[in-house]
Structures are given as C-alpha cells and as structure tokens.
Coordinates of C-alpha atoms in Angstrom, one line a residue:
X232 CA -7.5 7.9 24.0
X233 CA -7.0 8.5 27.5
X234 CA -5.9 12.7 28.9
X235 CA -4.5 12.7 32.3
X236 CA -6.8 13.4 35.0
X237 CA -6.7 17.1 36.1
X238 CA -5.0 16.6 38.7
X239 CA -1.9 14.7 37.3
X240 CA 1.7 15.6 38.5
X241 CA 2.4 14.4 35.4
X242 CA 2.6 18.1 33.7
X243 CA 4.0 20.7 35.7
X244 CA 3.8 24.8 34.9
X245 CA 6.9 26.6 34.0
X246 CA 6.2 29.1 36.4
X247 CA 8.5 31.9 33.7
X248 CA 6.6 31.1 30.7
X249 CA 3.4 30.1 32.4
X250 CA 3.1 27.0 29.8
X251 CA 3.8 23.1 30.6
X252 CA 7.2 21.8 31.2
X253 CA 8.1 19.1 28.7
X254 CA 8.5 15.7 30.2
X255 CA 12.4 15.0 31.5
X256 CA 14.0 12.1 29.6
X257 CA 14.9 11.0 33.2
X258 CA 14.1 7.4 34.5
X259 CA 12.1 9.2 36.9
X260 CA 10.1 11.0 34.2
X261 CA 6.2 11.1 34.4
X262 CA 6.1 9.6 31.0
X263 CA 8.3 7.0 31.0
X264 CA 5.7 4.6 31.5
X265 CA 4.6 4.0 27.4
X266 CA 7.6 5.0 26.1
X267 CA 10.0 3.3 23.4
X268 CA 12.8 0.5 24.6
X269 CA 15.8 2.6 24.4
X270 CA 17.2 0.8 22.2
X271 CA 15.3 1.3 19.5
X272 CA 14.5 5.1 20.3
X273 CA 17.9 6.3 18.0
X274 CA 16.7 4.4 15.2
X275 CA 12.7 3.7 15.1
X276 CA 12.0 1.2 12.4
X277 CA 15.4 0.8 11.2
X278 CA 14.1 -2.0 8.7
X279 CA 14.0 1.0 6.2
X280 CA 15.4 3.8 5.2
X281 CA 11.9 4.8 3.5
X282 CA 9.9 7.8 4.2
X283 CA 7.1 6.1 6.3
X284 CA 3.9 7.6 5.4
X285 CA 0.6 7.1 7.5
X286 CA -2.8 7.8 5.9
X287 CA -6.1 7.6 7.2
X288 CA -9.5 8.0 7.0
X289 CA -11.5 9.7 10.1
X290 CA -14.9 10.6 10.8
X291 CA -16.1 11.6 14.4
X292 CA -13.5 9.6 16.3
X293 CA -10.1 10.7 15.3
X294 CA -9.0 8.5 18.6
X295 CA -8.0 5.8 15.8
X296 CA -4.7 8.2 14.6
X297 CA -2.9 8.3 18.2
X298 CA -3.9 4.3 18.7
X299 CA -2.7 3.5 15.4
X300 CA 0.6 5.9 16.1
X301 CA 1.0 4.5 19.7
X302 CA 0.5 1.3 18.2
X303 CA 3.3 1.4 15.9
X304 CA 5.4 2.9 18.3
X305 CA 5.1 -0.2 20.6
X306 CA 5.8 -2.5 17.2
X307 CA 8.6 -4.9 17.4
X308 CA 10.9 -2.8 16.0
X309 CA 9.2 0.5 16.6
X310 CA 7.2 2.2 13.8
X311 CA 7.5 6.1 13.7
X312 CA 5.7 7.4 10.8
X313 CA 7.4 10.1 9.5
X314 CA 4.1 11.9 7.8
X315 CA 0.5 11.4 9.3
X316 CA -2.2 12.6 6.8
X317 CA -5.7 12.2 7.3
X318 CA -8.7 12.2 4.9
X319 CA -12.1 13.4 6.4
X320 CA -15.4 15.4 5.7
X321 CA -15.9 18.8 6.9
X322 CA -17.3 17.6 10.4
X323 CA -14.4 15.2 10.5
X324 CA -11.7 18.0 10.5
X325 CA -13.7 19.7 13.1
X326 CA -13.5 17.1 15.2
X327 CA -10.0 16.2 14.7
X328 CA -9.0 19.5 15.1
X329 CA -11.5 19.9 18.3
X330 CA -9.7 16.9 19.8
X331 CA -6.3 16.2 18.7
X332 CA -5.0 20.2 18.3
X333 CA -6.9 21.9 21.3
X334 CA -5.6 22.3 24.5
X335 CA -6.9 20.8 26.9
X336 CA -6.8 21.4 30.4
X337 CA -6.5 17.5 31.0
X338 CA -3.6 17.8 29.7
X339 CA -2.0 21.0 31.3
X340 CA -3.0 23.1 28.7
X341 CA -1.5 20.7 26.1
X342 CA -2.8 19.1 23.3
X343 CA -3.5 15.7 23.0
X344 CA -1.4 15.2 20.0
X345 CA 1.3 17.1 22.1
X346 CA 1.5 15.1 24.6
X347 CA 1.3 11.6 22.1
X348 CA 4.4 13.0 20.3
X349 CA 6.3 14.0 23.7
X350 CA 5.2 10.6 25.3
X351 CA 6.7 8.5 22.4
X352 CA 9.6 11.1 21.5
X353 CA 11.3 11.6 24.7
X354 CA 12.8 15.0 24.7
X355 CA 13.2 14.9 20.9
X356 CA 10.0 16.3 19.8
X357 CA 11.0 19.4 18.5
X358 CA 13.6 18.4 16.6
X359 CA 12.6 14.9 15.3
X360 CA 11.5 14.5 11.5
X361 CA 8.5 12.1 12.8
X362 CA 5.3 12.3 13.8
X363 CA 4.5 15.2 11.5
X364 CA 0.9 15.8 11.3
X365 CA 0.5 17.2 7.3
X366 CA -2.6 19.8 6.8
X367 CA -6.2 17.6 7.1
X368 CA -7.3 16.8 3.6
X369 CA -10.7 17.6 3.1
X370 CA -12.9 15.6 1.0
X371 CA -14.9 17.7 -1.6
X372 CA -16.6 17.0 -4.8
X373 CA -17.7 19.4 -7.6
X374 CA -20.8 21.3 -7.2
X375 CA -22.3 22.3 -10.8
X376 CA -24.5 25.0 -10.0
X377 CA -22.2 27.3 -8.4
X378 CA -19.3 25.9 -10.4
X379 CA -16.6 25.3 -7.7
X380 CA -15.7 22.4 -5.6
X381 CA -17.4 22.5 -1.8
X382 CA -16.1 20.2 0.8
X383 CA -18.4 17.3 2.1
X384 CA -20.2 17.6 5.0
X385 CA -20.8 14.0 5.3
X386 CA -20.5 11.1 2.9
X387 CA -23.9 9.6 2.0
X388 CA -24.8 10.0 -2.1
X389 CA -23.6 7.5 -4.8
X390 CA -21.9 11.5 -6.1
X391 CA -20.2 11.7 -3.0
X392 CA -19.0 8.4 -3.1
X393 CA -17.2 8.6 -5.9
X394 CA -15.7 12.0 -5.0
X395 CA -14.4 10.0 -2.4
X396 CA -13.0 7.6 -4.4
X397 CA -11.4 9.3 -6.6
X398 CA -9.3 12.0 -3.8
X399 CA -8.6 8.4 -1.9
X400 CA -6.9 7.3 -5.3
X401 CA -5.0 10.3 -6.2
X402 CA -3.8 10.5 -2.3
X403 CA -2.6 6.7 -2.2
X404 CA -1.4 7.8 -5.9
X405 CA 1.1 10.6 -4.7
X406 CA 2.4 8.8 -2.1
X407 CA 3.0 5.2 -3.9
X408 CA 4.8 6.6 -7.0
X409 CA 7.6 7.8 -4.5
X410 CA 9.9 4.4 -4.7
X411 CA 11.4 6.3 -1.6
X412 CA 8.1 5.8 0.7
X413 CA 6.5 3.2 2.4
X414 CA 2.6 4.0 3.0
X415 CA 0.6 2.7 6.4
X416 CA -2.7 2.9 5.1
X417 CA -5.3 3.0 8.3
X418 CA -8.7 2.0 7.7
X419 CA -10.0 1.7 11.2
X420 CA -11.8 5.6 11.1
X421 CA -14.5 7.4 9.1
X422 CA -17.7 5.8 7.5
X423 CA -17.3 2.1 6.2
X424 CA -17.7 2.9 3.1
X425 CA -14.4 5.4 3.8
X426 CA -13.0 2.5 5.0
X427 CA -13.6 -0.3 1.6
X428 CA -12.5 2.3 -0.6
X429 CA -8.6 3.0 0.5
X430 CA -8.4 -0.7 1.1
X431 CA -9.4 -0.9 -3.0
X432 CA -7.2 1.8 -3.2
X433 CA -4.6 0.6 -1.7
X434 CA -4.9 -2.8 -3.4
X435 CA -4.9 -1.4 -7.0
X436 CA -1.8 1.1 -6.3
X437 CA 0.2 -0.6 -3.2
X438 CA 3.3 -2.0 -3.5
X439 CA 5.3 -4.8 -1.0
X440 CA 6.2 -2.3 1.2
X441 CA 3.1 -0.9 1.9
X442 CA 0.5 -1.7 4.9
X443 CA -2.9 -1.7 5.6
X444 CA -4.0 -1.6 9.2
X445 CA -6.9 -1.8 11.5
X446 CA -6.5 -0.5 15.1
X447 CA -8.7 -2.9 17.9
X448 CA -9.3 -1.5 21.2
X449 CA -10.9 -3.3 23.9
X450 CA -14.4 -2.4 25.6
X451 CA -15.5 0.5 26.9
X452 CA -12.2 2.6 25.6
X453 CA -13.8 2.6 22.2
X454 CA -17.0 4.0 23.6
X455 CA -18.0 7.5 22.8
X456 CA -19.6 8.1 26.0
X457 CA -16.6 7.3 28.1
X458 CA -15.6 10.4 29.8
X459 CA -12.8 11.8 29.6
X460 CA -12.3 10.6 26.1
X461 CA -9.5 7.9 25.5
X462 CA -6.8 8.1 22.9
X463 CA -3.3 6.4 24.1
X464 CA -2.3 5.1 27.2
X465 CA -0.7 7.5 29.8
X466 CA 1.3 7.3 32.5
X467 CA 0.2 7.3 35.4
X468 CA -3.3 5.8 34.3
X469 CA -5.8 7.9 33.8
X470 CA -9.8 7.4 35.3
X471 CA -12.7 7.0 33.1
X472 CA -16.3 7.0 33.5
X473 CA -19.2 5.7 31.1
X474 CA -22.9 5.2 32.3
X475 CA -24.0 1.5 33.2
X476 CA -26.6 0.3 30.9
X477 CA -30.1 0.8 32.0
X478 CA -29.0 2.5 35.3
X479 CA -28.5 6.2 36.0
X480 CA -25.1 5.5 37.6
X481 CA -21.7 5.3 35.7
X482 CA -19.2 3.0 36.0
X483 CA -14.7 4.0 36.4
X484 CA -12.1 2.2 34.9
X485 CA -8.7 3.3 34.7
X486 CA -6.7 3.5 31.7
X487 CA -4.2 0.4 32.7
X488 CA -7.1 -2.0 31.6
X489 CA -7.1 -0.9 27.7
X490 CA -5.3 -2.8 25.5
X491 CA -4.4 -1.4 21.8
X492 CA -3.4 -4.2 19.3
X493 CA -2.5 -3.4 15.4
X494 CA -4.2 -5.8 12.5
X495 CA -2.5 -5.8 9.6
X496 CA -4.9 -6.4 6.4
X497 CA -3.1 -8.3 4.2
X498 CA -4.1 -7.0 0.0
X499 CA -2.9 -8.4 -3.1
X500 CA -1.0 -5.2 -4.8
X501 CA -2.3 -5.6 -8.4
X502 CA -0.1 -3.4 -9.7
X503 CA 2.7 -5.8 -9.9
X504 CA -0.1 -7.8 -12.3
X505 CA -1.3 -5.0 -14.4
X506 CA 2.0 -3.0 -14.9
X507 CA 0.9 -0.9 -18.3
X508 CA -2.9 -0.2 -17.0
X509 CA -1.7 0.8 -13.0
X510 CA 1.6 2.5 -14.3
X511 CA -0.5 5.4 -16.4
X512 CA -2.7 6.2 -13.3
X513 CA -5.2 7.2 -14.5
X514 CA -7.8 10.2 -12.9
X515 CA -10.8 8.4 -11.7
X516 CA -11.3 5.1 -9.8
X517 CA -14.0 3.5 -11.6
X518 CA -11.8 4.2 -14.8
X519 CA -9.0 2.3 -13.3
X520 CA -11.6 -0.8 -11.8
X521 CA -12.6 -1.0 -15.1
X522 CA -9.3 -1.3 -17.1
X523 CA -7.7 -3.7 -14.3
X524 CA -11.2 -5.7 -14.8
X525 CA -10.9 -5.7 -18.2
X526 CA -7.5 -7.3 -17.7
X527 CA -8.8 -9.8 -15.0
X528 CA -11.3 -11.0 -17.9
X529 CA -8.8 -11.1 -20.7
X530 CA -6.3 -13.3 -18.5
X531 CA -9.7 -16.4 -18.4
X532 CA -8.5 -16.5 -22.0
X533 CA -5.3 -18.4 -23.3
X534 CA -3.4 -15.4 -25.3
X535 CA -3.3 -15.5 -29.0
X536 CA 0.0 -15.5 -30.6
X537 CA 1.4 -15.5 -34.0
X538 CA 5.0 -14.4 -35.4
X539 CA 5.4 -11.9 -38.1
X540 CA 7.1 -13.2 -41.1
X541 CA 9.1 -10.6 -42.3
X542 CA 10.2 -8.9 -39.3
X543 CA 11.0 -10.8 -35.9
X544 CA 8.0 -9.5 -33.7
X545 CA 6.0 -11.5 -31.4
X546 CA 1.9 -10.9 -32.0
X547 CA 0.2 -11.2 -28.5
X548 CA -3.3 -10.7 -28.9
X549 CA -2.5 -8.1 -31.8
X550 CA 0.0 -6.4 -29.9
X551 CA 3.4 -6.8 -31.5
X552 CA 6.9 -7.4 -29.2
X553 CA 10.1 -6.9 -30.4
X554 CA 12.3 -9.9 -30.6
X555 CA 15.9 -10.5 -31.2
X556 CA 16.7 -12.7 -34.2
X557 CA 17.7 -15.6 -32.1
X558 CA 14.7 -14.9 -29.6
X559 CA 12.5 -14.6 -32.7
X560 CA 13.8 -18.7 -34.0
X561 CA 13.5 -19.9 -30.2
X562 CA 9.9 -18.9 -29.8
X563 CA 9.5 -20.1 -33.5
X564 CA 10.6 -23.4 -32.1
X565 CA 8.0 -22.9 -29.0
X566 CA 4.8 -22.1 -31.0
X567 CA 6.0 -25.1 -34.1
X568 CA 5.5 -27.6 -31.3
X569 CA 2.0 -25.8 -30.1
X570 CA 1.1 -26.0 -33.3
X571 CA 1.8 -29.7 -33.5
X572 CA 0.7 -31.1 -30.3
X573 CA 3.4 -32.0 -29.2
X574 CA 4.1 -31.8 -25.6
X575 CA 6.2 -29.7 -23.6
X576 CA 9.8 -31.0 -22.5
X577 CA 10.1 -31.9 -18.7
X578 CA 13.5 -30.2 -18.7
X579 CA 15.0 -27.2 -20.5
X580 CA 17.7 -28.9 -21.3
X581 CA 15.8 -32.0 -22.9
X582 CA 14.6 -29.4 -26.2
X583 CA 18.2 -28.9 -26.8
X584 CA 18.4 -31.5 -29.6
X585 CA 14.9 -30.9 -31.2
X586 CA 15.6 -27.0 -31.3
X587 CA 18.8 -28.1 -33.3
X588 CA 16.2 -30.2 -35.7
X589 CA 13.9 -27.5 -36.1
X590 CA 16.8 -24.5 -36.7
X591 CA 17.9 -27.3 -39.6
X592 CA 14.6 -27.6 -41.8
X593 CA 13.5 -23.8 -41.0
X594 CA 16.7 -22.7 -42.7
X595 CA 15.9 -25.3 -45.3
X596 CA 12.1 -23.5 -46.0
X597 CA 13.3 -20.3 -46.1
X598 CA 14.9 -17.9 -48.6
X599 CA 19.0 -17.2 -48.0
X600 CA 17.6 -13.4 -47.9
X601 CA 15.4 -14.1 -45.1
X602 CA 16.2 -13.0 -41.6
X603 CA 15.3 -16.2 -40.4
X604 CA 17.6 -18.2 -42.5
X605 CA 20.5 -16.1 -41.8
X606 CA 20.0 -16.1 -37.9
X607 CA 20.2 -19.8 -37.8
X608 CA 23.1 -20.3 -39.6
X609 CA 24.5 -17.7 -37.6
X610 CA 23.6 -19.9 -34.5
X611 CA 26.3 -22.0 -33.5
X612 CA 26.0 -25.2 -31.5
X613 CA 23.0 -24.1 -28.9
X614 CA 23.2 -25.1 -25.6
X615 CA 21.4 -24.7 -22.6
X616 CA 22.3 -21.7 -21.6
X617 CA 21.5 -19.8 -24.8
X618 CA 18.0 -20.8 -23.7
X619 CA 18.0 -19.4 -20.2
X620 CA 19.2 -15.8 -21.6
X621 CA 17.2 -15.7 -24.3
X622 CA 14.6 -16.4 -22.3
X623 CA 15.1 -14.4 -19.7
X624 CA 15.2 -11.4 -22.0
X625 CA 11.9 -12.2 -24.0
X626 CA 10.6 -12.4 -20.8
X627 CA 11.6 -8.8 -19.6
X628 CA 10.3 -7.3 -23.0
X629 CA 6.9 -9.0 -22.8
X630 CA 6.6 -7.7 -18.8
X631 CA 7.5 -4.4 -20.2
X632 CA 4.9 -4.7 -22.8
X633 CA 2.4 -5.2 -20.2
X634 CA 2.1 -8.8 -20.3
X635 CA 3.3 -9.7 -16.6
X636 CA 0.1 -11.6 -15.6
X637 CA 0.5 -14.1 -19.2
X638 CA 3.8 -14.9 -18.4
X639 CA 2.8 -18.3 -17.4
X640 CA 0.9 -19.1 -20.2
X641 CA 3.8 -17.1 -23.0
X642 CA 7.2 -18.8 -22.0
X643 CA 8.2 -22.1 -20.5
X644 CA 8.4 -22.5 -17.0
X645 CA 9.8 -25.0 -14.4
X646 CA 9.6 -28.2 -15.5
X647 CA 7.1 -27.8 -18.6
X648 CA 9.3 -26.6 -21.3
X649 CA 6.4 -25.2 -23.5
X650 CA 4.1 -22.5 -24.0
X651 CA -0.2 -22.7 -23.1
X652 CA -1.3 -20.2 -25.9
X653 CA -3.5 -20.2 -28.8
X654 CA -1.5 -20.0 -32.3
X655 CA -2.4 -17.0 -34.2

C-alpha cells in the first residue's frame, strides 16, 4: 500500500537519536487521518474476548496483509488481530520481508509495517498485544535424495501441492483446536491454488467463529507497476505513478482515490457434521477429504439400525450405542412402528398412548428375567416429558458417537414423531 512521499512532514527526526519520532496522539497528529474512532480504540473488537488470529497466504504481493489489517481496523467495530501469520514460498518471504520489514526511506527510515501498526495504534504500539507479526512460515516439502525437508521456491508440482496442503491443514489445525481463538483466514495473496486450499482448509476444520476473507482494492493500487508501491492509506495522501498503456508517459494518482473493502467468504464448517472423523485430525489433507467424503457418501444412505436383545445398545450401521433401559424401550417403540409401516405421529405428545400399548405386550413377550421386561414395569405412567429427556439424551450419545449428520433420519423431529432408518 501507499509510503509517504519523501518529502512528508508526516515523520519527523529525533534530532538525539537520529531515528523517526513516533506519531503524537494529538488531534493535530500527521496520522490521524486513517486512524480508529476513539471510541472503539480501548477495546478493538470487543465482540470477543478470543485471541484473534490472522493467517494468510502470500506470494510476491504481501500488500494483501496491511489492506486486510487496515481493513479490519476500519470494521464496524474495529478488528485488531492479535497474531498475523503468513504462509509463503521461499521468494515469498523475501518479498515480505523486502517490503513489509525494511526501512524505507519513504517512510523516514521506517518500515512499512511500522508505520501500519503506529497509524492504527496511536501511541500504543509498543505496548499493545495486537498486531504481532509471528515468524513467516515457510512452505517446504520432503526432499528424498538428500533426506531433509527444503523449503519451496515456488509452488507448481502436484508434490508441492500437496506439501502445501498438508502445512495449510496442520496451521489452520493449531490454531482451531484453541476454543480460545477466533481465526481470520485471508485468501486474497499467493498462487490460486494457495488460495483454494486454506479455503478447504478452513472449511474442513473452521468453526462459527472463524472467517474467511478476500481483500478488493480498486484500480491501479493493485498494480505492480504503480510506483511507489501501495499498501494502506496514509495521511496526508501519498502520489503514485504507473505507465499509461501503450504510451511512454505515466500517469499520478494520489492515494485519496483507493478504496480497500473486506469480502467475507462465507464456508460451511464441516466439522460440526463429521465430529468423530474432524475431531482425530488426522496428518494429511487428502486423508481427511477422503474420510469426510466417505461420510458425505454414507449419509445418501438411510442408516441401518437394529437393537441388541440382551443388552440395551443401539446398532447403527454395526456400530453399537449405549442406551439407558428406558431409552432402549422408547427406541424399541420407534423402530416397532418402522417396522410396521406405520406412520410417524404429528405430535410428540400424540405417541403417548400407543407407547403405553406397546410397553404392555413387550412386557407380555418377554421373560420376567429380561431387562426389557423389568424396565417397563418399572415405568410408571409415561408422559410427555419422559419423551423429551430421553430423547434429548439419546440424542447427545449418538452425536458423541459420531452420528451428528444422521440425526435427522435416527430420532424424531418437529412435527414427525418417527424415525427414516432402515430396520436391521
């Protein structure tokens, strides 16, 4: 994004340490121009308490960390990531390092990333908990014939691909099993390839409060070639040139004409569907694509159920649940009527009187030993509400036992008092 022009007022020497002055908090201050409302600077984002995490994925533009940043610091309330990590190649972290870390003499001798943090933090910069950049994560991927791990260059080989893949995973991985984070996943940098992957990643491993964003800048301040190079909006505005197509003369626009807006991308986080397969994370991300597509396939299916006669478990598609005595009888009562064709009750409360029916003749078919037989004569006068507990709690155990996404088909729900299963 956009340095000062060289010959800013906006940065003055300290003429006793021969470095820049950081910018006055004042009114009058040179950088109060982009700066947060007051109001919000004591308490950026105060939606959450969370450790705000920002991750992204560069490649020769590393302009798309201080837009996203400045972006989210001009959010409605503002956004200061705690954390900014970035995943790149080799040539990447040169890059970013090149032109984010350097100083630069457009900016008084400060760095760009400098200046972004004292522009947006006021006169708290050094002792704020935000905007810390972490060490740039280099992408690598094992290389058999010297028997180490080298870090890419660039990312163009199915091989390298996946080595992507699988760092992208493990990073979104580390930061989502944290219940105390909140992850701002930026896939506006790096190759698009970069790009598709953290949004699967993201996807497979994200939770609700998790983001993915794309940063949109408007024409020419996304252009290479403009010179000097943009990256946030300054105050005062800054001058840029770029060269006019098919003329040898160049064009200057100043900085007030870029506008920054923030996309969010909205993802489905899947691991609120696959609970047992996302929960055991496991190393690579094809294994993981192919155990929640294994799952995807298995949910076209109607589950297969059955109940175990001598001990009350529930068979789901051979996997056995634990029941309750009283749970086992209810579901008893739910597969009889499967089993029969008859259809589901409108209302919970309907099934009260034919659950008292059925507890009568099951008792009557089974021996006084039996579990079975002793649990309904042990059951009392059922009622509605025994129904909505018990159900409630068979319906925790079979989440638990990884069967979130059949839930639908295994229990009853609002106005269907049934269950859409295949009887074992």
């Amino acid at each position: 994004m956009a340095p000062l022009p060289p010959t800013s007022s906006r940065i003055e020497m300290d003429p006793l340490r021969n470095s820049p002055k950081k910018p006055s908090a004042s009114p009058e201050s040179d950088f109060s121009g982009p700066l947060l409302p007051k109001a919000a600077e004591a308490n950026p984002d105060s939606r959450s308490s969370r450790e705000i995490v920002l991750l992204a994925v560069t490649g020769m533009a590393p302009a798309v960390v201080t837009e996203t940043v400045w972006a989210l610091a001009h959010e409605h309330p503002p956004v200061l990531p705690h954390r900014i990590c970035i995943l790149t190649t080799s040539a990447g972290k040169r890059c970013a390092e090149e032109e984010l870390f350097s100083p630069s003499p457009a900016f008084g001798g400060c760095s760009v990333w400098e200046i972004l943090r004292q522009t947006l933090l006021r006169d708290r910069e050094d002792r704020s908990p935000r905007l810390i950049f972490d060490e740039i994560r280099l992408l690598g991927h094992p290389d058999p014939r010297e028997g180490r791990r080298r870090p890419l260059e660039d990312i163009r080989r199915a091989s390298e691909n996946e080595a992507l893949a699988d760092a992208l995973l493990e990073e979104v991985r580390r930061i989502s099993e944290n219940p105390d984070t909140a992850l701002i996943a930026s896939i506006a940098g790096g190759r698009k390839t970069m790009s598709a992957l953290l949004y699967a990643c993201v996807s497979l491993l994200g939770r609700p409060q998790d983001r993915v964003t794309h940063v949109l800048v408007n024409e020419p301040f996304d252009d290479p070639r403009l010179s000097p190079r943009f990256y946030f909006p300054t105050c005062p505005a800054s001058r840029h040139s770029f060269p006019i197509p098919g003329k040898r003369a160049l064009r200057t626009i100043s900085s007030d004409a870029a506008q920054i807006e923030l996309a969010d991308i909205p993802f489905v986080p899947l691991r609120l569907l696959f609970p047992k397969q996302i929960g055991s994370f496991p190393g690579h991300f094809t294994t993981l694509v192919e155990s929640c597509s294994e799952r995807l396939s298995s949910l076209a299916r109607k589950p297969r159920v059955s109940l175990q006669e001598d001990r009350p478990f529930l068979i789901v598609d051979g996997r056995s649940v634990s029941l309750s005595p009283r749970e086992y009888l209810l579901y008893a009562f739910l597969l009889d009527r499967l089993r029969n064709g008859s259809p589901p009750f409108s209302a919970q409360k309907d099934a009260v009187t034919t659950l008292i029916e059925f507890l009568s003749r099951l008792s009557q078919t089974h021996p006084v030993e039996s579990f079975q037989r002793q649990a309904a004569g042990a059951w009392d006068d059922p009622n509605d509400d025994d129904l909505r507990k018990l159900l409630s709690s068979v319906r925790k155990k079979l989440r638990a036992a990884g069967f979130a996404a059949e839930l639908d088909r295994l229990l009853p729900r609002r106005g269907s008092f049934g269950i859409d299963a295949i009887p074992g």
